[in-house]
Amino acid sequence: MTMEEDKTNTCGTICLKYLLLTFNLLFWLAGGAVMAVGIWTLVDKSDYISLLASSTYSAAAYILILAGAVVIVTGAIGCCATIKEQRGFLIVYFVLLLLIFLLEITAGVLAYIYHQELSDELRADLKETMVQQYQQPGQDHVTRAVDRLQQDMKCCGSSNSSDWDDGAWIHALAGGRRVPDSCCKTPSERCGRRDHPSNIYKVEGGCIRKLEEFVLHHLLVLGCVAIGIAFLQLMGMVFTCCLYHSLKEDPY
């Protein structure tokens, strides 16, 4: 073995290479987890997103999906850079890690900000969306979302079932119903004509509270995953810098 090979394969450099390879394996797994959380956030009862006035919720999820996709490419570059000991690849790898770190911090911050604003937004906008757009022309997506929300969450109206008294739907399309059929505990044709608690859902806080709990749960998972994996990437950036400087010190 030549002196150059001895210096290139010092114990410290070899340890750093194995650490970085191990990190890349964990990084790929983390990337899959990030994409899965982003997709789950969008797909799980995705109709509900149409009832939210702000796009922050879906934006944070899309950022996580993008970050997860970039992780897959970044992991491959990291492995090549580590095995081949290419300082140029290490620089590209570090920059991509930094980009993903910033994306995930952004997603986490958006989740936190929206978490703070969610209650006020729902109270300001949900009733208007539900009772004024339900079964109106061009609002099929809102109608589906409202029906699914009331059935899945076992609620009726934004705050309570009497919210439907103010809606455009009840004056033109209700056909004698007091509430939509999706408010019924056992839905059937025109079951909404009787709004007694034995027939329809009477939930304290109405659908606002139910939807808020649902979105807050998703935001908590989304934010924790984003921030947690972002700090994992800090370790990768440290390992990359150490390996870069270790190789830089070796003669070529």
PDB file of C-alpha atoms in Angstrom:
ATOM      1  CA  MET A   1       0.000   0.000   0.000  1.00  0.00           C
ATOM      2  CA  THR A   2       1.359   3.428  -0.930  1.00  0.00           C
ATOM      3  CA  MET A   3       1.803   6.339   1.462  1.00  0.00           C
ATOM      4  CA  GLU A   4      -1.010   8.192  -0.356  1.00  0.00           C
ATOM      5  CA  GLU A   5      -3.402   5.268   0.146  1.00  0.00           C
ATOM      6  CA  ASP A   6      -2.370   5.062   3.817  1.00  0.00           C
ATOM      7  CA  LYS A   7      -3.245   8.678   4.367  1.00  0.00           C
ATOM      8  CA  THR A   8      -6.471   8.521   2.387  1.00  0.00           C
ATOM      9  CA  ASN A   9      -7.615   5.488   4.358  1.00  0.00           C
ATOM     10  CA  THR A  10      -6.846   6.773   7.828  1.00  0.00           C
ATOM     11  CA  CYS A  11      -8.936   5.405  10.671  1.00  0.00           C
ATOM     12  CA  GLY A  12     -10.790   8.707  11.055  1.00  0.00           C
ATOM     13  CA  THR A  13     -11.671   8.905   7.371  1.00  0.00           C
ATOM     14  CA  ILE A  14     -12.875   5.307   7.285  1.00  0.00           C
ATOM     15  CA  CYS A  15     -15.030   5.870  10.384  1.00  0.00           C
ATOM     16  CA  LEU A  16     -16.520   9.005   8.837  1.00  0.00           C
ATOM     17  CA  LYS A  17     -17.307   7.112   5.627  1.00  0.00           C
ATOM     18  CA  TYR A  18     -19.167   4.406   7.520  1.00  0.00           C
ATOM     19  CA  LEU A  19     -20.987   6.971   9.628  1.00  0.00           C
ATOM     20  CA  LEU A  20     -22.104   8.830   6.508  1.00  0.00           C
ATOM     21  CA  LEU A  21     -23.181   5.610   4.773  1.00  0.00           C
ATOM     22  CA  THR A  22     -25.194   4.647   7.855  1.00  0.00           C
ATOM     23  CA  PHE A  23     -26.706   8.100   7.923  1.00  0.00           C
ATOM     24  CA  ASN A  24     -27.705   7.775   4.255  1.00  0.00           C
ATOM     25  CA  LEU A  25     -29.529   4.533   4.996  1.00  0.00           C
ATOM     26  CA  LEU A  26     -31.445   6.243   7.817  1.00  0.00           C
ATOM     27  CA  PHE A  27     -31.924   9.258   5.581  1.00  0.00           C
ATOM     28  CA  TRP A  28     -33.618   7.184   2.862  1.00  0.00           C
ATOM     29  CA  LEU A  29     -35.943   5.672   5.453  1.00  0.00           C
ATOM     30  CA  ALA A  30     -36.652   9.142   6.835  1.00  0.00           C
ATOM     31  CA  GLY A  31     -37.346  10.418   3.305  1.00  0.00           C
ATOM     32  CA  GLY A  32     -39.922   7.679   2.822  1.00  0.00           C
ATOM     33  CA  ALA A  33     -41.498   8.627   6.148  1.00  0.00           C
ATOM     34  CA  VAL A  34     -41.616  12.310   5.179  1.00  0.00           C
ATOM     35  CA  MET A  35     -43.325  11.563   1.863  1.00  0.00           C
ATOM     36  CA  ALA A  36     -45.761   9.181   3.567  1.00  0.00           C
ATOM     37  CA  VAL A  37     -46.761  11.814   6.142  1.00  0.00           C
ATOM     38  CA  GLY A  38     -47.217  14.451   3.435  1.00  0.00           C
ATOM     39  CA  ILE A  39     -49.365  12.149   1.300  1.00  0.00           C
ATOM     40  CA  TRP A  40     -51.358  10.976   4.339  1.00  0.00           C
ATOM     41  CA  THR A  41     -52.019  14.599   5.282  1.00  0.00           C
ATOM     42  CA  LEU A  42     -53.475  15.314   1.830  1.00  0.00           C
ATOM     43  CA  VAL A  43     -55.290  12.026   1.201  1.00  0.00           C
ATOM     44  CA  ASP A  44     -56.824  11.231   4.600  1.00  0.00           C
ATOM     45  CA  LYS A  45     -60.322  12.738   4.282  1.00  0.00           C
ATOM     46  CA  SER A  46     -58.965  15.112   1.650  1.00  0.00           C
ATOM     47  CA  ASP A  47     -62.460  16.496   0.940  1.00  0.00           C
ATOM     48  CA  TYR A  48     -62.177  18.468   4.173  1.00  0.00           C
ATOM     49  CA  ILE A  49     -59.398  20.637   2.690  1.00  0.00           C
ATOM     50  CA  SER A  50     -61.986  22.334   0.445  1.00  0.00           C
ATOM     51  CA  LEU A  51     -63.682  23.655   3.601  1.00  0.00           C
ATOM     52  CA  LEU A  52     -60.536  25.456   4.753  1.00  0.00           C
ATOM     53  CA  ALA A  53     -60.174  29.064   3.626  1.00  0.00           C
ATOM     54  CA  SER A  54     -56.372  29.019   3.842  1.00  0.00           C
ATOM     55  CA  SER A  55     -54.039  26.949   1.640  1.00  0.00           C
ATOM     56  CA  THR A  56     -51.391  26.762   4.401  1.00  0.00           C
ATOM     57  CA  TYR A  57     -52.460  23.251   5.447  1.00  0.00           C
ATOM     58  CA  SER A  58     -52.027  21.757   1.975  1.00  0.00           C
ATOM     59  CA  ALA A  59     -48.903  23.869   1.272  1.00  0.00           C
ATOM     60  CA  ALA A  60     -47.105  22.387   4.275  1.00  0.00           C
ATOM     61  CA  ALA A  61     -48.004  18.869   3.102  1.00  0.00           C
ATOM     62  CA  TYR A  62     -46.781  19.521  -0.460  1.00  0.00           C
ATOM     63  CA  ILE A  63     -43.495  20.886   0.896  1.00  0.00           C
ATOM     64  CA  LEU A  64     -42.975  17.654   2.844  1.00  0.00           C
ATOM     65  CA  ILE A  65     -43.688  15.535  -0.244  1.00  0.00           C
ATOM     66  CA  LEU A  66     -41.186  17.602  -2.244  1.00  0.00           C
ATOM     67  CA  ALA A  67     -38.609  17.270   0.522  1.00  0.00           C
ATOM     68  CA  GLY A  68     -39.104  13.485   0.631  1.00  0.00           C
ATOM     69  CA  ALA A  69     -38.587  13.213  -3.135  1.00  0.00           C
ATOM     70  CA  VAL A  70     -35.402  15.273  -2.970  1.00  0.00           C
ATOM     71  CA  VAL A  71     -34.183  13.018  -0.128  1.00  0.00           C
ATOM     72  CA  ILE A  72     -34.209   9.982  -2.438  1.00  0.00           C
ATOM     73  CA  VAL A  73     -31.981  11.740  -4.976  1.00  0.00           C
ATOM     74  CA  THR A  74     -29.804  13.220  -2.259  1.00  0.00           C
ATOM     75  CA  GLY A  75     -29.243   9.837  -0.619  1.00  0.00           C
ATOM     76  CA  ALA A  76     -27.926   8.388  -3.884  1.00  0.00           C
ATOM     77  CA  ILE A  77     -25.551  11.347  -4.343  1.00  0.00           C
ATOM     78  CA  GLY A  78     -24.408  10.988  -0.728  1.00  0.00           C
ATOM     79  CA  CYS A  79     -23.553   7.319  -1.175  1.00  0.00           C
ATOM     80  CA  CYS A  80     -21.611   7.999  -4.389  1.00  0.00           C
ATOM     81  CA  ALA A  81     -19.754  10.889  -2.773  1.00  0.00           C
ATOM     82  CA  THR A  82     -18.872   8.814   0.279  1.00  0.00           C
ATOM     83  CA  ILE A  83     -17.751   5.671  -1.538  1.00  0.00           C
ATOM     84  CA  LYS A  84     -15.783   7.475  -4.245  1.00  0.00           C
ATOM     85  CA  GLU A  85     -14.451  10.124  -1.844  1.00  0.00           C
ATOM     86  CA  GLN A  86     -15.340  12.890  -4.312  1.00  0.00           C
ATOM     87  CA  ARG A  87     -15.135  16.284  -2.630  1.00  0.00           C
ATOM     88  CA  GLY A  88     -17.223  17.877  -5.399  1.00  0.00           C
ATOM     89  CA  PHE A  89     -20.043  15.391  -4.777  1.00  0.00           C
ATOM     90  CA  LEU A  90     -19.762  16.059  -1.054  1.00  0.00           C
ATOM     91  CA  ILE A  91     -20.339  19.772  -1.667  1.00  0.00           C
ATOM     92  CA  VAL A  92     -23.422  19.014  -3.801  1.00  0.00           C
ATOM     93  CA  TYR A  93     -24.629  16.597  -1.131  1.00  0.00           C
ATOM     94  CA  PHE A  94     -24.184  19.198   1.613  1.00  0.00           C
ATOM     95  CA  VAL A  95     -26.094  21.841  -0.383  1.00  0.00           C
ATOM     96  CA  LEU A  96     -28.973  19.419  -0.999  1.00  0.00           C
ATOM     97  CA  LEU A  97     -29.068  18.522   2.696  1.00  0.00           C
ATOM     98  CA  LEU A  98     -29.232  22.205   3.518  1.00  0.00           C
ATOM     99  CA  LEU A  99     -32.063  22.700   0.993  1.00  0.00           C
ATOM    100  CA  ILE A 100     -34.080  19.828   2.457  1.00  0.00           C
ATOM    101  CA  PHE A 101     -33.378  21.121   5.971  1.00  0.00           C
ATOM    102  CA  LEU A 102     -34.805  24.527   5.002  1.00  0.00           C
ATOM    103  CA  LEU A 103     -37.844  22.940   3.298  1.00  0.00           C
ATOM    104  CA  GLU A 104     -38.689  20.886   6.352  1.00  0.00           C
ATOM    105  CA  ILE A 105     -38.168  23.783   8.753  1.00  0.00           C
ATOM    106  CA  THR A 106     -40.490  25.818   6.505  1.00  0.00           C
ATOM    107  CA  ALA A 107     -43.130  23.069   6.609  1.00  0.00           C
ATOM    108  CA  GLY A 108     -42.818  22.870  10.390  1.00  0.00           C
ATOM    109  CA  VAL A 109     -43.135  26.636  10.799  1.00  0.00           C
ATOM    110  CA  LEU A 110     -46.170  26.751   8.473  1.00  0.00           C
ATOM    111  CA  ALA A 111     -47.795  23.978  10.492  1.00  0.00           C
ATOM    112  CA  TYR A 112     -47.145  25.891  13.719  1.00  0.00           C
ATOM    113  CA  ILE A 113     -48.467  29.202  12.339  1.00  0.00           C
ATOM    114  CA  TYR A 114     -51.605  27.583  10.946  1.00  0.00           C
ATOM    115  CA  HIS A 115     -52.085  25.754  14.236  1.00  0.00           C
ATOM    116  CA  GLN A 116     -52.377  29.156  15.922  1.00  0.00           C
ATOM    117  CA  GLU A 117     -54.766  30.613  13.320  1.00  0.00           C
ATOM    118  CA  LEU A 118     -56.979  27.578  12.699  1.00  0.00           C
ATOM    119  CA  SER A 119     -59.666  28.173  15.323  1.00  0.00           C
ATOM    120  CA  ASP A 120     -60.280  31.787  14.286  1.00  0.00           C
ATOM    121  CA  GLU A 121     -60.388  30.831  10.602  1.00  0.00           C
ATOM    122  CA  LEU A 122     -62.920  28.046  11.116  1.00  0.00           C
ATOM    123  CA  ARG A 123     -65.194  30.218  13.241  1.00  0.00           C
ATOM    124  CA  ALA A 124     -65.034  33.031  10.696  1.00  0.00           C
ATOM    125  CA  ASP A 125     -65.468  31.012   7.493  1.00  0.00           C
ATOM    126  CA  LEU A 126     -66.867  27.529   8.046  1.00  0.00           C
ATOM    127  CA  LYS A 127     -70.497  28.514   8.609  1.00  0.00           C
ATOM    128  CA  GLU A 128     -70.497  30.722   5.507  1.00  0.00           C
ATOM    129  CA  THR A 129     -68.960  27.926   3.413  1.00  0.00           C
ATOM    130  CA  MET A 130     -71.298  25.224   4.691  1.00  0.00           C
ATOM    131  CA  VAL A 131     -74.697  26.902   4.655  1.00  0.00           C
ATOM    132  CA  GLN A 132     -74.272  29.284   1.708  1.00  0.00           C
ATOM    133  CA  GLN A 133     -72.444  26.987  -0.746  1.00  0.00           C
ATOM    134  CA  TYR A 134     -74.100  23.655   0.094  1.00  0.00           C
ATOM    135  CA  GLN A 135     -75.857  22.215  -2.998  1.00  0.00           C
ATOM    136  CA  GLN A 136     -75.325  25.435  -4.918  1.00  0.00           C
ATOM    137  CA  PRO A 137     -74.405  25.448  -8.638  1.00  0.00           C
ATOM    138  CA  GLY A 138     -70.709  24.756  -9.213  1.00  0.00           C
ATOM    139  CA  GLN A 139     -70.149  23.808  -5.557  1.00  0.00           C
ATOM    140  CA  ASP A 140     -70.363  20.012  -5.797  1.00  0.00           C
ATOM    141  CA  HIS A 141     -66.995  19.618  -4.050  1.00  0.00           C
ATOM    142  CA  VAL A 142     -68.263  21.638  -1.062  1.00  0.00           C
ATOM    143  CA  THR A 143     -71.494  19.600  -0.932  1.00  0.00           C
ATOM    144  CA  ARG A 144     -69.515  16.339  -0.893  1.00  0.00           C
ATOM    145  CA  ALA A 145     -67.140  17.695   1.746  1.00  0.00           C
ATOM    146  CA  VAL A 146     -69.960  18.873   4.013  1.00  0.00           C
ATOM    147  CA  ASP A 147     -71.895  15.603   3.727  1.00  0.00           C
ATOM    148  CA  ARG A 148     -68.785  13.570   4.429  1.00  0.00           C
ATOM    149  CA  LEU A 149     -67.757  15.825   7.316  1.00  0.00           C
ATOM    150  CA  GLN A 150     -71.155  15.557   9.014  1.00  0.00           C
ATOM    151  CA  GLN A 151     -71.298  11.787   8.593  1.00  0.00           C
ATOM    152  CA  ASP A 152     -67.677  11.008   9.487  1.00  0.00           C
ATOM    153  CA  MET A 153     -67.507  13.426  12.408  1.00  0.00           C
ATOM    154  CA  LYS A 154     -71.101  12.790  13.582  1.00  0.00           C
ATOM    155  CA  CYS A 155     -71.968  16.490  13.704  1.00  0.00           C
ATOM    156  CA  CYS A 156     -74.537  18.845  12.162  1.00  0.00           C
ATOM    157  CA  GLY A 157     -73.947  22.471  11.168  1.00  0.00           C
ATOM    158  CA  SER A 158     -70.867  24.568  11.830  1.00  0.00           C
ATOM    159  CA  SER A 159     -71.752  25.367  15.468  1.00  0.00           C
ATOM    160  CA  ASN A 160     -75.070  23.511  15.773  1.00  0.00           C
ATOM    161  CA  SER A 161     -77.923  22.241  13.610  1.00  0.00           C
ATOM    162  CA  SER A 162     -79.754  25.591  13.724  1.00  0.00           C
ATOM    163  CA  ASP A 163     -77.032  27.053  11.462  1.00  0.00           C
ATOM    164  CA  TRP A 164     -78.884  25.484   8.529  1.00  0.00           C
ATOM    165  CA  ASP A 165     -81.852  27.830   9.154  1.00  0.00           C
ATOM    166  CA  ASP A 166     -79.789  30.661   7.640  1.00  0.00           C
ATOM    167  CA  GLY A 167     -78.651  28.808   4.532  1.00  0.00           C
ATOM    168  CA  ALA A 168     -79.553  29.415   0.891  1.00  0.00           C
ATOM    169  CA  TRP A 169     -80.169  25.685   0.509  1.00  0.00           C
ATOM    170  CA  ILE A 170     -83.030  25.448   2.993  1.00  0.00           C
ATOM    171  CA  HIS A 171     -85.130  28.069   1.206  1.00  0.00           C
ATOM    172  CA  ALA A 172     -84.863  26.620  -2.301  1.00  0.00           C
ATOM    173  CA  LEU A 173     -83.675  23.013  -2.309  1.00  0.00           C
ATOM    174  CA  ALA A 174     -84.449  21.474   1.068  1.00  0.00           C
ATOM    175  CA  GLY A 175     -87.871  20.080   0.123  1.00  0.00           C
ATOM    176  CA  GLY A 176     -89.209  20.333   3.660  1.00  0.00           C
ATOM    177  CA  ARG A 177     -86.003  19.198   5.338  1.00  0.00           C
ATOM    178  CA  ARG A 178     -84.703  21.167   8.307  1.00  0.00           C
ATOM    179  CA  VAL A 179     -81.144  19.877   7.878  1.00  0.00           C
ATOM    180  CA  PRO A 180     -79.275  17.879   5.198  1.00  0.00           C
ATOM    181  CA  ASP A 181     -79.781  14.124   5.302  1.00  0.00           C
ATOM    182  CA  SER A 182     -76.089  13.733   6.196  1.00  0.00           C
ATOM    183  CA  CYS A 183     -76.953  15.118   9.657  1.00  0.00           C
ATOM    184  CA  CYS A 184     -79.032  12.012  10.382  1.00  0.00           C
ATOM    185  CA  LYS A 185     -77.728   9.260  12.627  1.00  0.00           C
ATOM    186  CA  THR A 186     -79.175   6.777  10.122  1.00  0.00           C
ATOM    187  CA  PRO A 187     -79.159   8.580   6.757  1.00  0.00           C
ATOM    188  CA  SER A 188     -82.075   7.966   4.421  1.00  0.00           C
ATOM    189  CA  GLU A 189     -84.001   9.937   1.816  1.00  0.00           C
ATOM    190  CA  ARG A 190     -85.449  13.121   3.405  1.00  0.00           C
ATOM    191  CA  CYS A 191     -84.600  11.984   6.924  1.00  0.00           C
ATOM    192  CA  GLY A 192     -83.528  15.589   7.604  1.00  0.00           C
ATOM    193  CA  ARG A 193     -87.161  16.716   7.908  1.00  0.00           C
ATOM    194  CA  ARG A 194     -87.063  15.823  11.603  1.00  0.00           C
ATOM    195  CA  ASP A 195     -84.331  17.605  13.565  1.00  0.00           C
ATOM    196  CA  HIS A 196     -84.968  15.960  16.928  1.00  0.00           C
ATOM    197  CA  PRO A 197     -81.817  14.792  18.838  1.00  0.00           C
ATOM    198  CA  SER A 198     -82.996  11.198  18.485  1.00  0.00           C
ATOM    199  CA  ASN A 199     -82.726  11.568  14.701  1.00  0.00           C
ATOM    200  CA  ILE A 200     -79.837  13.964  14.019  1.00  0.00           C
ATOM    201  CA  TYR A 201     -76.454  14.661  15.608  1.00  0.00           C
ATOM    202  CA  LYS A 202     -76.464  17.328  18.303  1.00  0.00           C
ATOM    203  CA  VAL A 203     -72.802  17.833  19.186  1.00  0.00           C
ATOM    204  CA  GLU A 204     -71.519  20.581  21.448  1.00  0.00           C
ATOM    205  CA  GLY A 205     -69.392  22.918  19.333  1.00  0.00           C
ATOM    206  CA  GLY A 206     -70.753  21.435  16.100  1.00  0.00           C
ATOM    207  CA  CYS A 207     -68.573  20.542  13.128  1.00  0.00           C
ATOM    208  CA  ILE A 208     -66.172  23.414  13.874  1.00  0.00           C
ATOM    209  CA  ARG A 209     -64.838  21.620  16.941  1.00  0.00           C
ATOM    210  CA  LYS A 210     -64.673  18.265  15.157  1.00  0.00           C
ATOM    211  CA  LEU A 211     -62.870  19.647  12.096  1.00  0.00           C
ATOM    212  CA  GLU A 212     -60.507  21.661  14.278  1.00  0.00           C
ATOM    213  CA  GLU A 213     -59.522  18.532  16.228  1.00  0.00           C
ATOM    214  CA  PHE A 214     -58.964  16.620  12.986  1.00  0.00           C
ATOM    215  CA  VAL A 215     -56.768  19.305  11.368  1.00  0.00           C
ATOM    216  CA  LEU A 216     -54.828  19.996  14.580  1.00  0.00           C
ATOM    217  CA  HIS A 217     -53.962  16.306  14.871  1.00  0.00           C
ATOM    218  CA  HIS A 218     -52.625  16.267  11.314  1.00  0.00           C
ATOM    219  CA  LEU A 219     -50.714  19.509  11.831  1.00  0.00           C
ATOM    220  CA  LEU A 220     -49.098  18.154  14.995  1.00  0.00           C
ATOM    221  CA  VAL A 221     -47.868  15.020  13.198  1.00  0.00           C
ATOM    222  CA  LEU A 222     -46.749  17.028  10.167  1.00  0.00           C
ATOM    223  CA  GLY A 223     -44.851  19.590  12.249  1.00  0.00           C
ATOM    224  CA  CYS A 224     -43.160  17.026  14.519  1.00  0.00           C
ATOM    225  CA  VAL A 225     -41.997  14.897  11.581  1.00  0.00           C
ATOM    226  CA  ALA A 226     -40.684  17.929   9.687  1.00  0.00           C
ATOM    227  CA  ILE A 227     -38.764  19.414  12.632  1.00  0.00           C
ATOM    228  CA  GLY A 228     -37.530  16.021  13.885  1.00  0.00           C
ATOM    229  CA  ILE A 229     -36.071  14.924  10.547  1.00  0.00           C
ATOM    230  CA  ALA A 230     -34.640  18.390   9.944  1.00  0.00           C
ATOM    231  CA  PHE A 231     -32.471  17.970  13.026  1.00  0.00           C
ATOM    232  CA  LEU A 232     -31.432  14.498  11.822  1.00  0.00           C
ATOM    233  CA  GLN A 233     -30.112  16.230   8.716  1.00  0.00           C
ATOM    234  CA  LEU A 234     -27.956  18.490  10.863  1.00  0.00           C
ATOM    235  CA  MET A 235     -26.028  15.358  11.847  1.00  0.00           C
ATOM    236  CA  GLY A 236     -25.604  14.488   8.181  1.00  0.00           C
ATOM    237  CA  MET A 237     -24.257  17.960   7.420  1.00  0.00           C
ATOM    238  CA  VAL A 238     -21.764  17.673  10.279  1.00  0.00           C
ATOM    239  CA  PHE A 239     -20.555  14.242   9.053  1.00  0.00           C
ATOM    240  CA  THR A 240     -20.280  15.605   5.500  1.00  0.00           C
ATOM    241  CA  CYS A 241     -18.180  18.584   6.604  1.00  0.00           C
ATOM    242  CA  CYS A 242     -15.892  16.345   8.653  1.00  0.00           C
ATOM    243  CA  LEU A 243     -15.356  13.911   5.766  1.00  0.00           C
ATOM    244  CA  TYR A 244     -14.793  16.780   3.345  1.00  0.00           C
ATOM    245  CA  HIS A 245     -12.060  18.288   5.531  1.00  0.00           C
ATOM    246  CA  SER A 246     -10.553  14.858   6.170  1.00  0.00           C
ATOM    247  CA  LEU A 247     -10.222  14.232   2.438  1.00  0.00           C
ATOM    248  CA  LYS A 248      -9.009  17.762   1.830  1.00  0.00           C
ATOM    249  CA  GLU A 249      -6.091  17.226   4.115  1.00  0.00           C
ATOM    250  CA  ASP A 250      -4.944  14.137   2.185  1.00  0.00           C
ATOM    251  CA  PRO A 251      -2.415  14.666  -0.615  1.00  0.00           C
ATOM    252  CA  TYR A 252      -3.558  13.831  -4.186  1.00  0.00           C
TER     253      TYR A 252
END
